[in-house]
């Protein structure tokens, strides 16, 4: 179990202190926002609370400025860097999407190549569209029983590096939505030997930095930058995130400049203070907190597997190649042997039992177990899954058993996105080049991305996902009857 020693006093929360002092000072606001500490929108104040609205404020001297921090925000970022073992940290209030895009745009420019897994979140491909970066896709492995996409193997990354020495960076998802972890250290070292930056989308790995016996973190592996979604498993407010980095290949002042290209100049103090408060809790209580989280997840996994039919998988699937490690806090459950797609179980849990899980796909469902969960909630989930099997379980049905479709890339994402295009009935698009994204959300991993050929396999998957009730999004046609393809 890793032990952490901090250089700074992690029991401090400078943004919390500054906002508390602001509230205590009873400042009369003649600046934005226009609700003026909630007085102008009484219904909103009643809904969110006066305490919340009183600190939904604009940048000012005592509260610093996120675009150019010099005082309390600068201190909050220094504390975050120390807590995560990084040289620098940036508070991000545009979600981890903004952090992922800032990472990529900090090391790649128009015409540069980046080695990247195809099962990335759409935010990464969006960065390629915005900047004209050329992807070198590495297909992840596919688990033969579960059908899920896995991590990039280090062997395949090293082969991609050898084949594309001109690439500027290697981009890694770690962990995946399902909890699959790659061999980060080997991949990072391979990237660095080739003079490339190592960028890690660590959106689902906040807890790795604070729990015991957790998979290796990006900073421990020596990566240059990582996007950390604090709101997912760290306890901060939705849309708040961190971008953390090691100095050397990337300059922090340039990263700040890149972040400021797209990040709002009206930064939310609610989001920023939630990052500060959550970081304090993680640094001071994280080990105990995540020991409890792991215990809850392992208990749930055992109980679900005892139901029969379901398979709540864990570290036994580690193969040392595509699955180098596994995040045991992820309660990922295969549902195919009860005759239901994961998305069908998702819908039943929500509609019939009042339980909202993270997502369901064609063969699996995912329940996020984190800092706010308790034993009662776990028991309710387990009991509901048992009832669903009893009432709705079926046998012998032919269900789609995998969720990753290898892409056939015909154009770069930017070329296709901006190319002349026209809508076609979606069933007539096989062989055409998509000008749009098509994805199930969550998780937001594209089935098709701009520049990829619409294969029969991809089309069948899209239609199957729609039939099963997945939220299929991306195209301009919200009904998904038409898809824009390159002329």
Short mmCIF file of C-alpha atoms in Angstrom, two decimals:
data_model
loop_
_atom_site.label_atom_id
_atom_site.label_comp_id
_atom_site.label_asym_id
_atom_site.label_seq_id
_atom_site.Cartn_x
_atom_site.Cartn_y
_atom_site.Cartn_z
CA UNK A 1 0.00 0.00 0.00
CA UNK A 2 1.46 3.31 -1.08
CA UNK A 3 2.19 5.93 1.55
CA UNK A 4 2.09 9.61 0.65
CA UNK A 5 3.96 12.45 2.31
CA UNK A 6 2.80 15.94 1.43
CA UNK A 7 4.96 19.04 1.28
CA UNK A 8 2.10 21.44 1.93
CA UNK A 9 -0.55 21.61 4.65
CA UNK A 10 -3.34 19.64 2.98
CA UNK A 11 -5.85 20.55 5.68
CA UNK A 12 -6.05 24.03 4.15
CA UNK A 13 -8.71 25.13 1.65
CA UNK A 14 -7.78 28.67 0.56
CA UNK A 15 -10.74 29.16 -1.79
CA UNK A 16 -13.17 28.05 0.90
CA UNK A 17 -11.56 30.48 3.34
CA UNK A 18 -11.69 33.35 0.87
CA UNK A 19 -15.34 32.79 -0.01
CA UNK A 20 -16.27 32.45 3.66
CA UNK A 21 -14.57 35.79 4.33
CA UNK A 22 -16.37 37.35 1.35
CA UNK A 23 -19.72 36.20 2.69
CA UNK A 24 -18.86 37.46 6.16
CA UNK A 25 -17.97 40.89 4.77
CA UNK A 26 -21.53 41.49 3.48
CA UNK A 27 -20.19 43.07 0.28
CA UNK A 28 -22.74 45.09 -1.73
CA UNK A 29 -22.44 43.77 -5.34
CA UNK A 30 -22.53 46.09 -8.32
CA UNK A 31 -20.89 43.52 -10.57
CA UNK A 32 -22.04 40.35 -12.26
CA UNK A 33 -23.71 37.89 -11.84
CA UNK A 34 -26.96 39.78 -12.04
CA UNK A 35 -28.86 37.75 -9.47
CA UNK A 36 -26.90 39.72 -6.81
CA UNK A 37 -26.28 36.96 -4.28
CA UNK A 38 -29.63 35.37 -5.10
CA UNK A 39 -31.88 38.34 -4.40
CA UNK A 40 -32.85 38.75 -8.05
CA UNK A 41 -33.94 35.15 -8.56
CA UNK A 42 -35.87 34.07 -5.44
CA UNK A 43 -37.08 30.81 -6.97
CA UNK A 44 -33.52 29.82 -7.83
CA UNK A 45 -32.37 30.84 -4.36
CA UNK A 46 -35.11 28.77 -2.75
CA UNK A 47 -34.13 25.78 -4.88
CA UNK A 48 -30.35 25.95 -4.44
CA UNK A 49 -30.17 27.74 -1.10
CA UNK A 50 -29.03 31.19 -0.05
CA UNK A 51 -25.63 29.88 1.04
CA UNK A 52 -24.96 28.64 -2.48
CA UNK A 53 -26.11 31.79 -4.30
CA UNK A 54 -24.25 34.09 -1.91
CA UNK A 55 -20.91 32.77 -3.18
CA UNK A 56 -21.82 32.44 -6.86
CA UNK A 57 -19.70 35.47 -7.55
CA UNK A 58 -17.39 37.03 -10.12
CA UNK A 59 -13.61 37.30 -10.00
CA UNK A 60 -12.37 40.12 -7.79
CA UNK A 61 -9.14 41.01 -6.02
CA UNK A 62 -9.70 39.01 -2.80
CA UNK A 63 -10.92 35.98 -4.76
CA UNK A 64 -8.25 35.91 -7.50
CA UNK A 65 -8.80 35.15 -11.21
CA UNK A 66 -8.63 31.69 -12.77
CA UNK A 67 -7.21 33.00 -16.06
CA UNK A 68 -4.24 34.56 -14.25
CA UNK A 69 -4.10 33.30 -10.65
CA UNK A 70 -1.84 35.13 -8.21
CA UNK A 71 -3.31 34.46 -4.75
CA UNK A 72 -5.94 32.04 -3.41
CA UNK A 73 -6.51 30.18 -6.68
CA UNK A 74 -2.76 29.91 -7.16
CA UNK A 75 -2.49 28.45 -3.65
CA UNK A 76 -5.38 26.03 -4.30
CA UNK A 77 -3.64 24.82 -7.46
CA UNK A 78 -0.35 24.37 -5.61
CA UNK A 79 -2.13 22.29 -2.97
CA UNK A 80 -3.76 20.18 -5.71
CA UNK A 81 -0.39 19.58 -7.38
CA UNK A 82 1.11 18.50 -4.06
CA UNK A 83 -1.84 16.21 -3.30
CA UNK A 84 -1.52 14.44 -6.68
CA UNK A 85 2.27 14.25 -6.73
CA UNK A 86 2.49 16.64 -9.68
CA UNK A 87 4.66 19.67 -10.38
CA UNK A 88 1.68 21.81 -11.44
CA UNK A 89 -2.10 21.60 -11.36
CA UNK A 90 -4.80 23.64 -13.05
CA UNK A 91 -8.37 23.99 -11.82
CA UNK A 92 -10.67 23.17 -14.73
CA UNK A 93 -14.31 24.21 -14.72
CA UNK A 94 -15.16 23.02 -18.25
CA UNK A 95 -15.24 19.36 -17.29
CA UNK A 96 -12.54 16.84 -18.04
CA UNK A 97 -13.35 17.49 -21.70
CA UNK A 98 -11.51 20.80 -21.34
CA UNK A 99 -8.59 19.14 -19.58
CA UNK A 100 -8.25 16.43 -22.24
CA UNK A 101 -8.33 18.97 -25.04
CA UNK A 102 -5.82 21.25 -23.32
CA UNK A 103 -3.42 18.31 -22.90
CA UNK A 104 -3.54 17.44 -26.57
CA UNK A 105 -3.37 21.02 -27.79
CA UNK A 106 -0.41 21.75 -25.52
CA UNK A 107 1.82 19.22 -27.30
CA UNK A 108 0.34 18.89 -30.80
CA UNK A 109 -0.29 21.40 -33.56
CA UNK A 110 -1.91 21.26 -36.99
CA UNK A 111 -0.49 18.40 -39.05
CA UNK A 112 1.10 16.63 -36.07
CA UNK A 113 0.34 12.98 -35.33
CA UNK A 114 -0.74 11.49 -32.01
CA UNK A 115 -0.85 7.79 -31.07
CA UNK A 116 -4.23 7.22 -29.49
CA UNK A 117 -6.60 4.35 -28.67
CA UNK A 118 -9.72 4.32 -30.82
CA UNK A 119 -11.95 3.79 -27.77
CA UNK A 120 -11.30 7.32 -26.51
CA UNK A 121 -13.92 9.73 -25.26
CA UNK A 122 -15.19 12.03 -27.99
CA UNK A 123 -13.48 15.00 -26.29
CA UNK A 124 -10.11 13.70 -27.52
CA UNK A 125 -11.27 13.33 -31.11
CA UNK A 126 -12.88 16.78 -30.88
CA UNK A 127 -9.42 18.18 -30.10
CA UNK A 128 -8.15 16.57 -33.31
CA UNK A 129 -10.98 18.21 -35.25
CA UNK A 130 -10.30 21.62 -33.73
CA UNK A 131 -6.56 21.56 -34.41
CA UNK A 132 -6.13 19.37 -37.47
CA UNK A 133 -4.14 16.71 -35.60
CA UNK A 134 -3.74 13.33 -37.30
CA UNK A 135 -4.67 10.26 -35.23
CA UNK A 136 -2.65 7.06 -35.30
CA UNK A 137 -5.25 4.70 -33.88
CA UNK A 138 -4.30 1.66 -31.82
CA UNK A 139 -7.12 -0.85 -31.49
CA UNK A 140 -7.72 -2.03 -27.94
CA UNK A 141 -8.13 -5.68 -27.22
CA UNK A 142 -11.63 -7.12 -26.90
CA UNK A 143 -12.41 -9.48 -24.04
CA UNK A 144 -13.64 -12.77 -25.56
CA UNK A 145 -16.28 -13.40 -22.89
CA UNK A 146 -17.34 -9.92 -21.85
CA UNK A 147 -17.17 -8.24 -25.25
CA UNK A 148 -15.75 -5.06 -23.75
CA UNK A 149 -12.92 -3.04 -25.24
CA UNK A 150 -9.78 -3.19 -23.12
CA UNK A 151 -6.61 -1.14 -22.85
CA UNK A 152 -3.85 -0.64 -25.39
CA UNK A 153 -1.19 -3.29 -25.00
CA UNK A 154 2.33 -1.95 -24.48
CA UNK A 155 3.49 -4.14 -27.38
CA UNK A 156 1.06 -2.47 -29.76
CA UNK A 157 1.96 1.00 -28.53
CA UNK A 158 5.66 0.31 -29.04
CA UNK A 159 4.89 -0.95 -32.55
CA UNK A 160 2.93 2.22 -33.30
CA UNK A 161 5.79 4.35 -32.00
CA UNK A 162 8.25 2.50 -34.24
CA UNK A 163 5.96 2.90 -37.25
CA UNK A 164 5.25 6.59 -36.57
CA UNK A 165 8.38 8.18 -35.10
CA UNK A 166 7.05 11.58 -36.16
CA UNK A 167 4.20 11.44 -33.60
CA UNK A 168 4.33 14.06 -30.87
CA UNK A 169 2.52 12.18 -28.13
CA UNK A 170 0.99 8.94 -26.91
CA UNK A 171 -2.48 9.26 -25.39
CA UNK A 172 -3.79 6.60 -22.97
CA UNK A 173 -7.16 5.97 -21.30
CA UNK A 174 -6.45 4.80 -17.76
CA UNK A 175 -8.62 3.39 -16.35
CA UNK A 176 -11.31 2.72 -18.94
CA UNK A 177 -14.95 3.07 -17.99
CA UNK A 178 -14.93 -0.61 -17.03
CA UNK A 179 -11.86 -0.29 -14.77
CA UNK A 180 -9.29 -1.72 -17.21
CA UNK A 181 -5.77 -0.36 -16.68
CA UNK A 182 -2.83 -0.39 -19.10
CA UNK A 183 0.88 -0.83 -18.40
CA UNK A 184 1.36 2.89 -17.86
CA UNK A 185 4.98 2.80 -16.85
CA UNK A 186 6.12 0.81 -19.87
CA UNK A 187 4.03 2.92 -22.28
CA UNK A 188 5.29 6.17 -20.76
CA UNK A 189 8.90 5.05 -20.92
CA UNK A 190 8.47 3.98 -24.54
CA UNK A 191 6.98 7.35 -25.44
CA UNK A 192 9.79 9.23 -23.72
CA UNK A 193 12.52 7.15 -25.39
CA UNK A 194 11.03 8.26 -28.72
CA UNK A 195 10.88 11.90 -27.64
CA UNK A 196 7.09 11.87 -27.33
CA UNK A 197 4.92 13.18 -24.54
CA UNK A 198 2.79 10.75 -22.52
CA UNK A 199 -0.75 12.07 -21.96
CA UNK A 200 -3.16 10.17 -19.71
CA UNK A 201 -6.94 10.51 -19.64
CA UNK A 202 -7.34 9.63 -15.97
CA UNK A 203 -10.95 10.81 -15.78
CA UNK A 204 -12.03 7.75 -13.80
CA UNK A 205 -8.90 7.42 -11.68
CA UNK A 206 -8.99 10.23 -9.11
CA UNK A 207 -9.08 7.71 -6.28
CA UNK A 208 -5.89 5.99 -7.47
CA UNK A 209 -3.90 8.83 -5.87
CA UNK A 210 -5.40 8.44 -2.42
CA UNK A 211 -6.47 4.84 -1.80
CA UNK A 212 -4.22 1.99 -0.79
CA UNK A 213 -3.40 -0.91 -3.12
CA UNK A 214 -4.66 1.01 -6.14
CA UNK A 215 -3.37 0.79 -9.73
CA UNK A 216 -0.39 2.92 -10.71
CA UNK A 217 -1.15 6.60 -11.27
CA UNK A 218 -0.08 8.70 -14.23
CA UNK A 219 2.23 10.83 -12.11
CA UNK A 220 3.87 7.76 -10.53
CA UNK A 221 4.41 6.36 -14.02
CA UNK A 222 6.23 9.56 -15.03
CA UNK A 223 3.59 10.80 -17.49
CA UNK A 224 3.80 14.38 -18.65
CA UNK A 225 0.15 15.32 -18.16
CA UNK A 226 -3.08 13.79 -16.87
CA UNK A 227 -6.70 14.86 -16.91
CA UNK A 228 -8.33 13.97 -13.59
CA UNK A 229 -12.11 14.12 -13.27
CA UNK A 230 -12.49 15.05 -9.61
CA UNK A 231 -16.27 15.09 -9.80
CA UNK A 232 -16.51 11.45 -10.92
CA UNK A 233 -14.97 9.70 -7.92
CA UNK A 234 -13.42 12.50 -5.87
CA UNK A 235 -16.51 14.26 -4.51
CA UNK A 236 -16.39 17.68 -6.22
CA UNK A 237 -19.26 19.23 -8.18
CA UNK A 238 -20.17 18.01 -11.66
CA UNK A 239 -18.09 19.73 -14.38
CA UNK A 240 -15.10 20.36 -12.10
CA UNK A 241 -11.80 18.72 -12.98
CA UNK A 242 -8.02 19.03 -12.75
CA UNK A 243 -5.22 19.02 -15.27
CA UNK A 244 -1.99 17.90 -13.59
CA UNK A 245 1.50 17.73 -15.06
CA UNK A 246 5.19 17.08 -14.64
CA UNK A 247 7.59 19.71 -15.95
CA UNK A 248 10.19 18.97 -18.60
CA UNK A 249 8.57 18.32 -21.95
CA UNK A 250 5.75 20.75 -21.35
CA UNK A 251 5.88 24.27 -19.89
CA UNK A 252 3.14 25.17 -17.38
CA UNK A 253 2.88 28.78 -18.57
CA UNK A 254 2.15 27.55 -22.10
CA UNK A 255 -0.42 25.07 -20.80
CA UNK A 256 -2.18 27.92 -19.01
CA UNK A 257 -2.26 29.85 -22.27
CA UNK A 258 -3.78 26.88 -24.09
CA UNK A 259 -6.40 26.37 -21.37
CA UNK A 260 -7.36 30.03 -21.65
CA UNK A 261 -8.09 29.64 -25.36
CA UNK A 262 -11.35 27.87 -24.56
CA UNK A 263 -12.01 28.16 -20.82
CA UNK A 264 -14.49 30.79 -19.71
CA UNK A 265 -13.28 34.06 -18.21
CA UNK A 266 -16.28 33.89 -15.87
CA UNK A 267 -15.08 30.96 -13.81
CA UNK A 268 -17.56 29.45 -11.36
CA UNK A 269 -16.46 29.82 -7.74
CA UNK A 270 -18.91 27.08 -6.81
CA UNK A 271 -17.00 24.64 -9.01
CA UNK A 272 -13.56 25.90 -8.00
CA UNK A 273 -14.29 25.81 -4.29
CA UNK A 274 -15.70 22.29 -4.65
CA UNK A 275 -12.36 21.21 -6.12
CA UNK A 276 -10.54 22.82 -3.21
CA UNK A 277 -12.79 21.23 -0.59
CA UNK A 278 -12.77 17.79 -2.23
CA UNK A 279 -8.98 17.85 -2.58
CA UNK A 280 -8.66 18.63 1.12
CA UNK A 281 -10.94 15.70 2.03
CA UNK A 282 -9.11 13.30 -0.27
CA UNK A 283 -5.66 14.26 0.97
CA UNK A 284 -6.59 14.07 4.65
CA UNK A 285 -9.13 11.21 4.65
CA UNK A 286 -8.71 9.45 1.30
CA UNK A 287 -7.00 6.29 2.49
CA UNK A 288 -9.79 5.45 4.93
CA UNK A 289 -12.50 6.60 2.51
CA UNK A 290 -11.38 4.42 -0.37
CA UNK A 291 -10.72 1.41 1.84
CA UNK A 292 -14.44 1.60 2.63
CA UNK A 293 -15.32 2.12 -1.05
CA UNK A 294 -13.31 -0.95 -2.11
CA UNK A 295 -14.94 -3.00 0.65
CA UNK A 296 -18.42 -1.97 -0.53
CA UNK A 297 -17.60 -2.75 -4.15
CA UNK A 298 -16.14 -6.16 -3.32
CA UNK A 299 -19.14 -7.03 -1.16
CA UNK A 300 -21.51 -5.99 -3.97
CA UNK A 301 -19.50 -8.02 -6.49
CA UNK A 302 -19.72 -11.15 -4.38
CA UNK A 303 -23.46 -10.80 -3.76
CA UNK A 304 -24.24 -10.15 -7.44
CA UNK A 305 -22.22 -13.18 -8.53
CA UNK A 306 -24.14 -15.31 -6.03
CA UNK A 307 -27.40 -14.40 -7.79
CA UNK A 308 -26.27 -16.42 -10.82
CA UNK A 309 -26.29 -15.37 -14.46
CA UNK A 310 -24.69 -12.04 -13.80
CA UNK A 311 -20.90 -11.78 -13.87
CA UNK A 312 -19.44 -8.94 -11.79
CA UNK A 313 -15.85 -9.19 -12.91
CA UNK A 314 -12.71 -8.11 -11.11
CA UNK A 315 -8.98 -8.72 -10.97
CA UNK A 316 -9.31 -12.32 -12.16
CA UNK A 317 -9.55 -11.00 -15.75
CA UNK A 318 -6.04 -9.46 -15.60
CA UNK A 319 -3.93 -10.91 -18.42
CA UNK A 320 -0.80 -8.75 -18.14
CA UNK A 321 -1.24 -7.46 -21.70
CA UNK A 322 -4.51 -5.74 -22.56
CA UNK A 323 -5.55 -5.83 -18.90
CA UNK A 324 -2.49 -4.92 -16.89
CA UNK A 325 -4.43 -4.02 -13.74
CA UNK A 326 -8.02 -3.52 -12.63
CA UNK A 327 -9.82 -0.86 -10.61
CA UNK A 328 -11.81 -2.81 -8.02
CA UNK A 329 -14.04 0.19 -7.21
CA UNK A 330 -15.69 -0.24 -10.63
CA UNK A 331 -18.75 -2.46 -10.28
CA UNK A 332 -18.87 -3.67 -13.87
CA UNK A 333 -21.40 -6.46 -14.48
CA UNK A 334 -21.92 -8.61 -17.57
CA UNK A 335 -25.64 -9.33 -18.10
CA UNK A 336 -25.79 -11.49 -21.24
CA UNK A 337 -26.34 -14.81 -19.46
CA UNK A 338 -29.63 -13.58 -17.99
CA UNK A 339 -30.76 -12.81 -21.55
CA UNK A 340 -30.76 -9.02 -21.14
CA UNK A 341 -28.57 -6.36 -22.65
CA UNK A 342 -26.83 -4.10 -20.15
CA UNK A 343 -28.90 -1.14 -21.31
CA UNK A 344 -32.10 -3.12 -20.64
CA UNK A 345 -30.99 -3.74 -17.05
CA UNK A 346 -30.10 -0.04 -16.83
CA UNK A 347 -33.63 0.94 -17.87
CA UNK A 348 -35.29 -1.55 -15.52
CA UNK A 349 -33.24 -0.37 -12.54
CA UNK A 350 -34.15 3.24 -13.20
CA UNK A 351 -37.78 2.87 -14.22
CA UNK A 352 -38.94 0.09 -11.88
CA UNK A 353 -36.61 0.34 -8.89
CA UNK A 354 -35.57 4.00 -8.66
CA UNK A 355 -31.87 3.17 -9.05
CA UNK A 356 -29.67 5.21 -11.40
CA UNK A 357 -26.49 3.43 -12.47
CA UNK A 358 -23.79 4.99 -14.63
CA UNK A 359 -24.60 3.25 -17.90
CA UNK A 360 -25.55 0.07 -19.65
CA UNK A 361 -24.27 -1.02 -23.05
CA UNK A 362 -24.98 -4.08 -25.17
CA UNK A 363 -23.60 -6.63 -22.73
CA UNK A 364 -22.65 -4.88 -19.51
CA UNK A 365 -23.74 -2.36 -16.92
CA UNK A 366 -21.63 -0.17 -14.66
CA UNK A 367 -22.42 1.07 -11.18
CA UNK A 368 -20.00 3.68 -9.82
CA UNK A 369 -19.13 3.03 -6.18
CA UNK A 370 -17.50 6.06 -4.59
CA UNK A 371 -17.21 8.40 -1.62
CA UNK A 372 -20.95 8.92 -1.14
CA UNK A 373 -22.13 5.29 -1.12
CA UNK A 374 -23.20 3.15 1.82
CA UNK A 375 -24.14 -0.43 2.65
CA UNK A 376 -27.88 0.23 2.42
CA UNK A 377 -27.60 1.47 -1.18
CA UNK A 378 -25.55 -1.59 -2.12
CA UNK A 379 -28.14 -3.97 -0.64
CA UNK A 380 -30.90 -2.21 -2.57
CA UNK A 381 -28.97 -2.57 -5.83
CA UNK A 382 -28.26 -6.27 -5.23
CA UNK A 383 -31.88 -7.02 -4.32
CA UNK A 384 -33.12 -5.18 -7.41
CA UNK A 385 -30.78 -7.10 -9.72
CA UNK A 386 -32.02 -10.36 -8.20
CA UNK A 387 -35.63 -9.34 -8.88
CA UNK A 388 -34.83 -8.30 -12.44
CA UNK A 389 -33.36 -11.72 -13.16
CA UNK A 390 -36.38 -13.46 -11.64
CA UNK A 391 -38.96 -11.35 -13.47
CA UNK A 392 -37.26 -10.57 -16.77
CA UNK A 393 -34.44 -13.07 -17.27
CA UNK A 394 -34.52 -15.04 -20.52
CA UNK A 395 -32.46 -17.79 -22.07
CA UNK A 396 -31.31 -18.67 -25.56
CA UNK A 397 -31.65 -15.20 -27.06
CA UNK A 398 -29.12 -14.00 -29.60
CA UNK A 399 -27.67 -10.82 -28.14
CA UNK A 400 -24.86 -8.71 -29.54
CA UNK A 401 -21.84 -9.72 -27.52
CA UNK A 402 -19.28 -6.94 -28.12
CA UNK A 403 -19.27 -3.16 -28.05
CA UNK A 404 -16.11 -2.18 -29.93
CA UNK A 405 -16.16 -1.79 -33.72
CA UNK A 406 -12.71 -1.49 -35.34
CA UNK A 407 -12.74 1.68 -37.45
CA UNK A 408 -11.95 2.00 -41.14
CA UNK A 409 -10.33 5.44 -41.36
CA UNK A 410 -10.61 7.20 -44.74
CA UNK A 411 -9.98 10.85 -43.81
CA UNK A 412 -8.68 12.78 -40.81
CA UNK A 413 -11.41 13.88 -38.38
CA UNK A 414 -10.93 17.56 -39.29
CA UNK A 415 -11.03 16.94 -43.05
CA UNK A 416 -14.27 14.98 -42.79
CA UNK A 417 -15.93 17.30 -40.29
CA UNK A 418 -15.42 20.35 -42.51
CA UNK A 419 -15.87 18.62 -45.89
CA UNK A 420 -19.02 19.19 -47.98
CA UNK A 421 -21.58 16.68 -46.75
CA UNK A 422 -25.19 15.71 -47.20
CA UNK A 423 -27.71 13.62 -45.26
CA UNK A 424 -28.51 10.09 -46.32
CA UNK A 425 -31.03 7.66 -44.84
CA UNK A 426 -28.90 5.88 -42.28
CA UNK A 427 -29.63 2.44 -43.72
CA UNK A 428 -28.14 3.59 -47.04
CA UNK A 429 -24.81 4.81 -45.66
CA UNK A 430 -22.74 1.61 -45.77
CA UNK A 431 -19.51 2.35 -47.64
CA UNK A 432 -19.85 6.11 -47.18
CA UNK A 433 -17.56 8.30 -45.05
CA UNK A 434 -19.22 9.71 -41.96
CA UNK A 435 -19.00 13.47 -41.42
CA UNK A 436 -20.46 13.12 -37.93
CA UNK A 437 -20.03 11.32 -34.64
CA UNK A 438 -22.34 8.49 -33.64
CA UNK A 439 -22.02 7.26 -30.06
CA UNK A 440 -23.94 5.84 -27.14
CA UNK A 441 -23.88 8.15 -24.14
CA UNK A 442 -22.69 7.34 -21.62
CA UNK A 443 -19.85 6.49 -22.13
CA UNK A 444 -19.41 8.84 -25.09
CA UNK A 445 -16.97 6.64 -27.01
CA UNK A 446 -17.72 7.01 -30.74
CA UNK A 447 -19.03 4.06 -32.73
CA UNK A 448 -18.29 6.24 -35.75
CA UNK A 449 -16.12 9.35 -35.84
CA UNK A 450 -15.79 11.86 -38.67
CA UNK A 451 -13.60 10.45 -41.42
CA UNK A 452 -14.51 6.79 -40.81
CA UNK A 453 -16.27 4.50 -43.24
CA UNK A 454 -19.74 3.35 -42.29
CA UNK A 455 -19.23 -0.41 -42.24
CA UNK A 456 -22.07 -2.93 -42.09
CA UNK A 457 -20.88 -3.94 -38.61
CA UNK A 458 -20.95 -0.35 -37.38
CA UNK A 459 -24.39 0.28 -38.84
CA UNK A 460 -25.80 -2.92 -37.37
CA UNK A 461 -24.43 -1.95 -33.96
CA UNK A 462 -25.95 1.55 -34.18
CA UNK A 463 -29.38 0.21 -35.12
CA UNK A 464 -29.19 -2.50 -32.44
CA UNK A 465 -28.23 0.03 -29.76
CA UNK A 466 -31.12 2.27 -30.79
CA UNK A 467 -33.54 -0.67 -30.70
CA UNK A 468 -32.37 -1.66 -27.20
CA UNK A 469 -32.97 1.86 -25.87
CA UNK A 470 -29.48 3.32 -25.73
CA UNK A 471 -29.19 7.09 -26.03
CA UNK A 472 -27.49 7.26 -29.42
CA UNK A 473 -26.26 10.77 -30.03
CA UNK A 474 -23.93 12.82 -32.21
CA UNK A 475 -25.68 13.22 -35.57
CA UNK A 476 -27.53 16.39 -36.49
CA UNK A 477 -30.68 14.29 -36.95
CA UNK A 478 -31.78 13.69 -33.37
CA UNK A 479 -34.01 10.80 -34.48
CA UNK A 480 -31.05 9.06 -36.15
CA UNK A 481 -32.94 8.43 -39.37
CA UNK A 482 -30.32 10.29 -41.39
CA UNK A 483 -26.56 10.58 -41.21
CA UNK A 484 -24.43 13.26 -42.85
CA UNK A 485 -21.77 11.69 -45.05
CA UNK A 486 -18.97 13.24 -47.07
CA UNK A 487 -19.99 14.06 -50.64
#
